[in-house]
Structures are given as C-alpha cells and as structure tokens.
Amino acid sequence: MAMLDIDNLHAKIEGEDGKEILKGLSLKVNPGEVHAIMGPNGSGKSTLSYILAGKEDYEVTEGSVTLDGEDLLEMAIDERAAKGVFLAFQYPIEVPGVATMTFLRSALNAQRKKRGEEEISTPDFLRLVKDKAAGLGISQDMLKRGVNVGFSGGEKKRAEILQMAVLEPKIAILDETDSGLDIDALKIVSEGVNALRSPERGMIVITHYQRLLNHIVPDFVHVMHKGRIVRSGGKELALELEANGYAEYQQDAA
Amino acid sequence: MNAEIRPMRTPAEQGLSGELKNLPLTGDARVRALREAAAQAFNDNGLPHRRVEEWKYTDLRTLMREALPISSPAQSAQVEAHARLLIDTGARRLVVANGALVPELSDLADLEPGLSIAPLGTALAAGGDLVARLGTLEPGRYDAALALNTALAADGVVIAVAAGAVIERPVHVAHVFSGKAAASFARNLVVLGEGAGLTYAESFEGPEGVAYQVNSATEFVVADEASLDVVRMQEDGASALHLSTLLFEVGKGVKLNAFGFASGAAVARTSLYARLDGADSAVAFNGAILLKDRQHADSTLFVDHRTTGCESRELFKHVLDDSSRGVFQGKIVVRQPAQKTDGRMMSRALLLGDDAEMDNKPELEIFADDVACGHGATCGAIDDDLLFYLRARGIPLKEAQSLLVQAFVGEAIETVANDELRDALVARAEAWLKARA
Ligand SMILES: Nc1ncnc2c1ncn2[C@@H]1O[C@H](COP(=O)(O)OP(=O)(O)OP(=O)(O)O)[C@@H](O)[C@H]1O
Ligand SMILES: [Mg+2]
C-alpha cells in the first residue's frame, strides 16, 4: 500500500452551491518518492494541498485519502501534522506578535506530545534551529521577529523550508515554493529540500517551472488539469510541458 | 439640561444617600465643602443610566442593585495572604485594604530622596500645599462614581515626587478587599514636580464570590517636563463591582504613558479624564481587557487637548469570551488653540465567544484646523487563515488560539516600559488563557 493514497478525490467549495474543484483525482506516493505536479492556473493544485492539510473551506464529496492506511480526511488539522503531513504554503501568511522561535517550538512540541514523545529541551531546540537556519541563510534576527512578519517573498519561502526541516514530516507538499525566489535563493531552497529527501519521506512538489526540477529532480511528473491528473510520466515530461505548454490538454477538455 | 423628571430612586440610590449623611470628617473646610458638594450632586443626579450619554452601555442604575455598608478595616493577616498581584516586580508596595492604607504591610522605609508617601487620612488631617491639590482635577461633568468617591473616601495614598527627582523603583499601590461584602472607597493623589519621574502601579484584587464594591479615584498632577508611567491591573473578584476614575492634569513637555490591564470584576467601569494644559506633551493611554462568562467592562476616556503640539495615543485591546461584554468609549477633544495636535485612537476587539459583545464609540471633536487626528475600531473573531496556519504545523486549536490572543494583547502590553511590570502583565494574560484552555 502506498504511504499516501489519494483515490478518486472529488471536492467542492464548502456551501450550498459550492463549485466542484477536484473531479476524481488519484495519486499514490510511496516513501522516498518525489512527485512533481504541474498544471495551468486554477486547475486545483493548491486546493489539493489545502485538502490534504485539512483546510475547512472545502468539502470532499467522493473518494478517499489515506496516510499509512489511516483515513486522513477524518483527522483534525493538527493531528494530520503530527502524523507527518506538512504543507509549504504558496502564500505563507504573517503572524504578527508570535515570534518564529515560539511558533516553531510550540509546533514541534505539540507534534511530539501527540505522538507520545518527550518535549525537546531548550538547548537542543536552539541548536536544531540554528543549524537548519544557517543552511538556509536565515538570520537570527529573522527568527526573533514575528512569523514571516516583514519577510520578503523569498524569505517567506525559505522560512517554510526551515519549518519543514525542523518538523521533519513524513509527507511534504511544497506549493510553488520556487515562485518569487531569485536564482541564488532557488539554489539554497532546493538544496534545503534535497537535504530532506530520504527513503522514509515522500514529497509532492507543485510548480510551474521546469527549472526547479533541475534542482529537485522528481521521480514522477503529473499534469493536473481541471481537477484531475490527466497525464503522468518521468522527469522528461516536465521538459515537454516547458516546450509545448498545456494547449494539448485545453483542447482535450474542450 | 433636560428638565427630565427624576425617576423613582432605586434602593441603591436610597442606600447611598443614607451613607452620604455621614461624610468623613477629615480635612479642612475646603475638603469638607468638596465632600458636601459631591454628596449634593449625587443626591440631585443619582446613579447614571443608559440615557446618560457617557454611561450608555453601562447602566449603573440597573447594574448596581444595592448600596452596601462602607467596609470596616480589614485584618492585616488576611490582607497579607490575599495581596498577590505584582508582588515579584521589585516595586515599592503600599497596601490599601478596604480603602485604608495598612502601614504594617507597606514598604514605607528608606524612601528615595525627593519621594514622599503618606496616607491620605493623615495628610488631610495635617493639611498643607500638597493636599490642597486634592479634588482640583475636575471632569467637567457630573460623574456619579467620582462624586461618591469624593464624598466618601477617607483614605488612600498621597505620593509626591519633588522637582527633578527621578524615582527608579516603581511605587505600587495594591488595593485589596477582604471580608464580607461591603463598599470600599479609596482616593489617591500623585503629584510630580517639574522634571520629576515616576512609575506608578496600582492593582485591585479581592475574594471570588463576594459581591463587594470598589470605588477608587486617583488624581495625577504632572508638572512640566515630568515623566510618568502608570500601570494598572484590575483583578477584582468575579462577583465584584469595580468603579474607578483616573484624572490627569498634564503640564508642558510631559511624557505620560498609562496602561491598564483588566480581567476582573463582574461589572467594571474605568473613567479616565486627561487635560493637556501644556504644550508639546506626549501621552498614551493603552489597555488590554480580557473578559469571560458574563463579565462587563467599560473603559471610557476623555482626552482634552487644550494647547499646541501635543501627541495622544490610545490603543485598547479587548478579548471577549463566552457572553462577556466590552465597552470602549474614547473621546478626543481638540480645542481651538490646540494646533499641531497629533491624536490617534484605536480600539480592537477579538470575540472568542459566540455571545460576546463589543461596543465601540470613538469620537473626535476638533475645533483647531491644523491637526492630524484619527480613530479606528475593529471587532471580529480570530482570523481563520492564521488559525489554519498554526494548526497545519501541529498546534492544537486551543493552543493556537492562545498564541494568537497573546500576540493580540501583546501589542498593547508591549507599550509598558518597565520590564518587570510588563512581564507580570504578560504572565497574567497567559494565566487567563491557560484557565480558559
Ligand atoms: N475558497 C475558495 N473559494 C472560491 N473559489 C476557490 C476557493 N479555493 C479555490 N477556488 C477556485 O478553485 C480553482 C482552483 O484554485 P487553486 O488555487 O487550487 O488553483 P491552482 O492550480 O493552485 O492555481 P495556481 O497555479 O494559480 O496557483 C480556482 O478557480 C479558484 O478560484
Ligand atoms: Mg496554487
């Protein structure tokens, strides 16, 4: 059984006449695999990532999602995180007044507690964050500020990867982590992500640009269109998409 | 004035009028005249109700069901056990129990040069220039709580800082109520000479489940170039009625930074009157109010800019759980001579409970033409996107709410300059949140 198993997922916007966004999406991610999802704007990529993380604005009408055989959709948001789901947001939000260090520590300890593990000691925690932050070019000053407050677009993306590095999830979903990054930052972030690749961890990397996939080389590339995966292939599929765009799929759908 | 026919007097009004027949005897002829005038004003006007504009949201006539007998002195052993607030802040603590200063529990030794402290009762009996200031700060309108205080308060603390003296160690007046339900009145006077500096803290606490009544008034006379920080913590018992009045007279070039924290009392009303008489002063009146159950707290401010170049800032944060109710009324008046006034007032409320309610009434009255003034008010639930972000990282709902509420009130608490007092306020907010979780 796949670690993450999304089967025929249908979902709509919460509410009476909420529009259907996911229309029968299936995807299996095994430990150690990196899956890239590409697809036109509005095809439902972020919606998929939100539904996996547990955002309440959507309603699943059909299909299932399991993580290690457990029903993910039944779990509370924080429970999913404790089970190892991590979403790097397309638009990380600012949390004024909650220092990044406090936030990271609360998150890590809450997850540990839920898993029945001991809380991390203060020196261990400080060392952990310092090491990971240094690698991602995140300054101590940024860590003292409110979460993402006053961070540039690129800094916010780096901060998301720092959170991932500290929380060590089982399945990471990176939603356009490359957008807004300059060339150097793209390298730093990619290295950060690659450092987290492991035989135990699965990743879903959502992107619009083949360039990212030169740095984070995926095992599979999927094309998402109108709420479904319409094609899957190896990393060469990304090159093909880069050359031809999505015209082919637009026609199919028409 | 409306020639309105006064409604029937309530039992509370009748009871209070009865108390007003026996005014405290301390003080000279001026003070006695003040007391008599205040008693007369109360007898004429009674308790305010919702048709009185400044009490629109806090109908004291309905909320104050009965007048209680005036409290007798508390037993100092009991008081000592109950006085818990701000004890580890390093401040010089003066304990006022049931309205009277308790010398044996107060740190009156080794006063810094330039600092003088006396019980109001003693100071009134002795007379002199200092107590001649008592009662000279006027709200300019009938205020029932203040009138009762002026008429009935027999004790409290008089603090004076001589010109040029800067007192580093904060002075903390700890108001403690103990014993059976009764009414306690305390009056304080804080006078800062030219260029003086002081951090003045006051706290209020008492037993849970006893429907006692506290009426406190503090007058602050702040001379030119002086610097005053005020930190208040109102944690009266959950059945108490708390009424307090703060009056400020501010000279020129003054720095005044006042902060009020409150999560106590069943019904609380704090009225603040500030008169900016001197040019180029900077004043701030900020607050954080955390309420639950059916608590009701009203903060009403009146800031009067009478001369040029002053800056005033108000930032009030309310956190309202269950079916509690917060009230913020802030009025900034900028008189014609007060050109170059810079006034900003902001009230923000976070509603945690489905039945919680916030009433905001900010007002600007501007008669000068060259000013920069503004006000704003927001009221809403915790941002869902913020909550989702925290929860998506594994932080459970209640804890996520706590972190966000702390951040919310933290913005106001941060304005407190003294580290120990600020830490105590943060800890108090944390404890409130913990009790909720
Ligand atoms: N909460 C919502 N309310 C209304 N419409 C929504 C909501 N969330 C998503 N949608 C709509 O669903 C569709 C899919 O959006 P989604 O953000 O998932 O696309 P995407 O594939 O991530 O696009 P992009 O590449 O631009 O990031 C869009 O048409 C979007 O407007
Ligand atoms: Mg998207």
Short mmCIF file of N, CA and C in Angstrom, two decimals, chain A residues 3-5 50-56 58 60 64-86 114-115 170-171, chain B residues 388 391-392 394-397:
data_model
loop_
_atom_site.label_atom_id
_atom_site.label_comp_id
_atom_site.label_asym_id
_atom_site.label_seq_id
_atom_site.Cartn_x
_atom_site.Cartn_y
_atom_site.Cartn_z
N MET A 3 2.16 4.99 0.80
CA MET A 3 2.14 5.76 2.04
C MET A 3 0.98 6.75 2.00
N LEU A 4 0.96 7.56 0.93
CA LEU A 4 -0.17 8.47 0.74
C LEU A 4 -0.97 7.97 -0.45
N ASP A 5 -2.24 7.72 -0.22
CA ASP A 5 -3.06 7.17 -1.29
C ASP A 5 -4.30 8.04 -1.48
N TYR A 50 -4.38 22.07 0.13
CA TYR A 50 -5.18 22.50 1.30
C TYR A 50 -6.03 21.36 1.85
N ILE A 51 -6.61 20.60 0.95
CA ILE A 51 -7.46 19.50 1.41
C ILE A 51 -6.63 18.46 2.16
N LEU A 52 -5.42 18.22 1.67
CA LEU A 52 -4.55 17.26 2.38
C LEU A 52 -4.19 17.79 3.76
N ALA A 53 -3.98 19.11 3.85
CA ALA A 53 -3.60 19.68 5.14
C ALA A 53 -4.79 19.85 6.07
N GLY A 54 -6.00 19.84 5.49
CA GLY A 54 -7.19 19.86 6.35
C GLY A 54 -7.95 21.17 6.39
N LYS A 55 -7.72 22.04 5.43
CA LYS A 55 -8.42 23.33 5.44
C LYS A 55 -9.93 23.10 5.34
N GLU A 56 -10.65 23.92 6.12
CA GLU A 56 -12.08 23.62 6.27
C GLU A 56 -12.99 24.26 5.23
N TYR A 58 -13.32 23.47 2.22
CA TYR A 58 -13.67 22.54 1.15
C TYR A 58 -14.43 21.34 1.70
N VAL A 60 -15.21 17.33 0.82
CA VAL A 60 -14.93 16.17 -0.01
C VAL A 60 -16.25 15.44 -0.25
N SER A 64 -11.29 9.02 -1.42
CA SER A 64 -10.67 8.87 -0.11
C SER A 64 -9.20 9.27 -0.16
N VAL A 65 -8.67 9.58 1.02
CA VAL A 65 -7.23 9.82 1.16
C VAL A 65 -6.78 9.06 2.40
N THR A 66 -5.77 8.22 2.23
CA THR A 66 -5.22 7.55 3.41
C THR A 66 -3.74 7.84 3.53
N LEU A 67 -3.29 7.87 4.78
CA LEU A 67 -1.86 8.00 5.07
C LEU A 67 -1.49 6.78 5.90
N ASP A 68 -0.61 5.96 5.38
CA ASP A 68 -0.27 4.69 6.02
C ASP A 68 -1.53 3.90 6.38
N GLY A 69 -2.48 3.94 5.48
CA GLY A 69 -3.69 3.15 5.68
C GLY A 69 -4.74 3.80 6.55
N GLU A 70 -4.39 4.93 7.19
CA GLU A 70 -5.38 5.61 8.04
C GLU A 70 -6.11 6.69 7.24
N ASP A 71 -7.37 6.86 7.57
CA ASP A 71 -8.19 7.84 6.87
C ASP A 71 -7.74 9.25 7.25
N LEU A 72 -7.09 9.93 6.32
CA LEU A 72 -6.56 11.27 6.61
C LEU A 72 -7.68 12.29 6.77
N LEU A 73 -8.73 12.11 5.98
CA LEU A 73 -9.78 13.12 5.94
C LEU A 73 -10.57 13.20 7.25
N GLU A 74 -10.47 12.13 8.06
CA GLU A 74 -11.14 12.12 9.36
C GLU A 74 -10.37 12.89 10.43
N MET A 75 -9.10 13.15 10.15
CA MET A 75 -8.24 13.71 11.21
C MET A 75 -8.35 15.23 11.28
N ALA A 76 -8.19 15.75 12.52
CA ALA A 76 -8.14 17.20 12.72
C ALA A 76 -6.86 17.73 12.08
N ILE A 77 -6.84 19.00 11.83
CA ILE A 77 -5.71 19.64 11.14
C ILE A 77 -4.39 19.34 11.86
N ASP A 78 -4.38 19.60 13.17
CA ASP A 78 -3.12 19.43 13.90
C ASP A 78 -2.74 17.96 14.03
N GLU A 79 -3.74 17.09 14.00
CA GLU A 79 -3.47 15.65 14.07
C GLU A 79 -2.75 15.20 12.79
N ARG A 80 -3.19 15.74 11.66
CA ARG A 80 -2.52 15.40 10.40
C ARG A 80 -1.05 15.80 10.46
N ALA A 81 -0.82 17.01 11.00
CA ALA A 81 0.57 17.48 11.10
C ALA A 81 1.39 16.53 11.96
N ALA A 82 0.79 16.11 13.08
CA ALA A 82 1.50 15.20 13.98
C ALA A 82 1.77 13.86 13.31
N LYS A 83 0.89 13.47 12.40
CA LYS A 83 1.10 12.21 11.66
C LYS A 83 2.12 12.38 10.55
N GLY A 84 2.54 13.63 10.32
CA GLY A 84 3.62 13.84 9.36
C GLY A 84 3.25 14.55 8.08
N VAL A 85 2.08 15.18 8.03
CA VAL A 85 1.73 15.95 6.83
C VAL A 85 2.26 17.37 6.99
N PHE A 86 2.96 17.85 5.99
CA PHE A 86 3.46 19.22 6.03
C PHE A 86 3.17 19.91 4.72
N LYS A 114 1.69 14.77 20.82
CA LYS A 114 0.63 13.97 20.21
C LYS A 114 1.14 12.57 19.85
N ARG A 115 2.41 12.49 19.50
CA ARG A 115 2.99 11.18 19.16
C ARG A 115 3.49 10.43 20.38
N LYS A 170 6.59 13.37 7.29
CA LYS A 170 6.62 12.13 6.54
C LYS A 170 6.28 12.41 5.08
N ILE A 171 5.32 13.32 4.90
CA ILE A 171 4.93 13.68 3.54
C ILE A 171 4.87 15.20 3.44
N PHE B 388 -5.52 28.37 10.81
CA PHE B 388 -5.20 27.23 9.96
C PHE B 388 -3.69 27.06 9.83
N ARG B 391 -2.37 25.57 13.03
CA ARG B 391 -2.82 24.18 13.21
C ARG B 391 -2.16 23.26 12.20
N ALA B 392 -1.93 23.78 11.01
CA ALA B 392 -1.28 22.97 9.98
C ALA B 392 0.15 22.61 10.38
N GLY B 394 0.71 21.70 13.44
CA GLY B 394 0.58 20.74 14.54
C GLY B 394 0.12 21.33 15.85
N ILE B 395 -0.13 22.65 15.88
CA ILE B 395 -0.52 23.28 17.14
C ILE B 395 -2.04 23.10 17.32
N PRO B 396 -2.46 22.47 18.42
CA PRO B 396 -3.89 22.23 18.61
C PRO B 396 -4.69 23.54 18.70
N LEU B 397 -5.97 23.44 18.41
CA LEU B 397 -6.83 24.62 18.30
C LEU B 397 -6.71 25.59 19.47
#
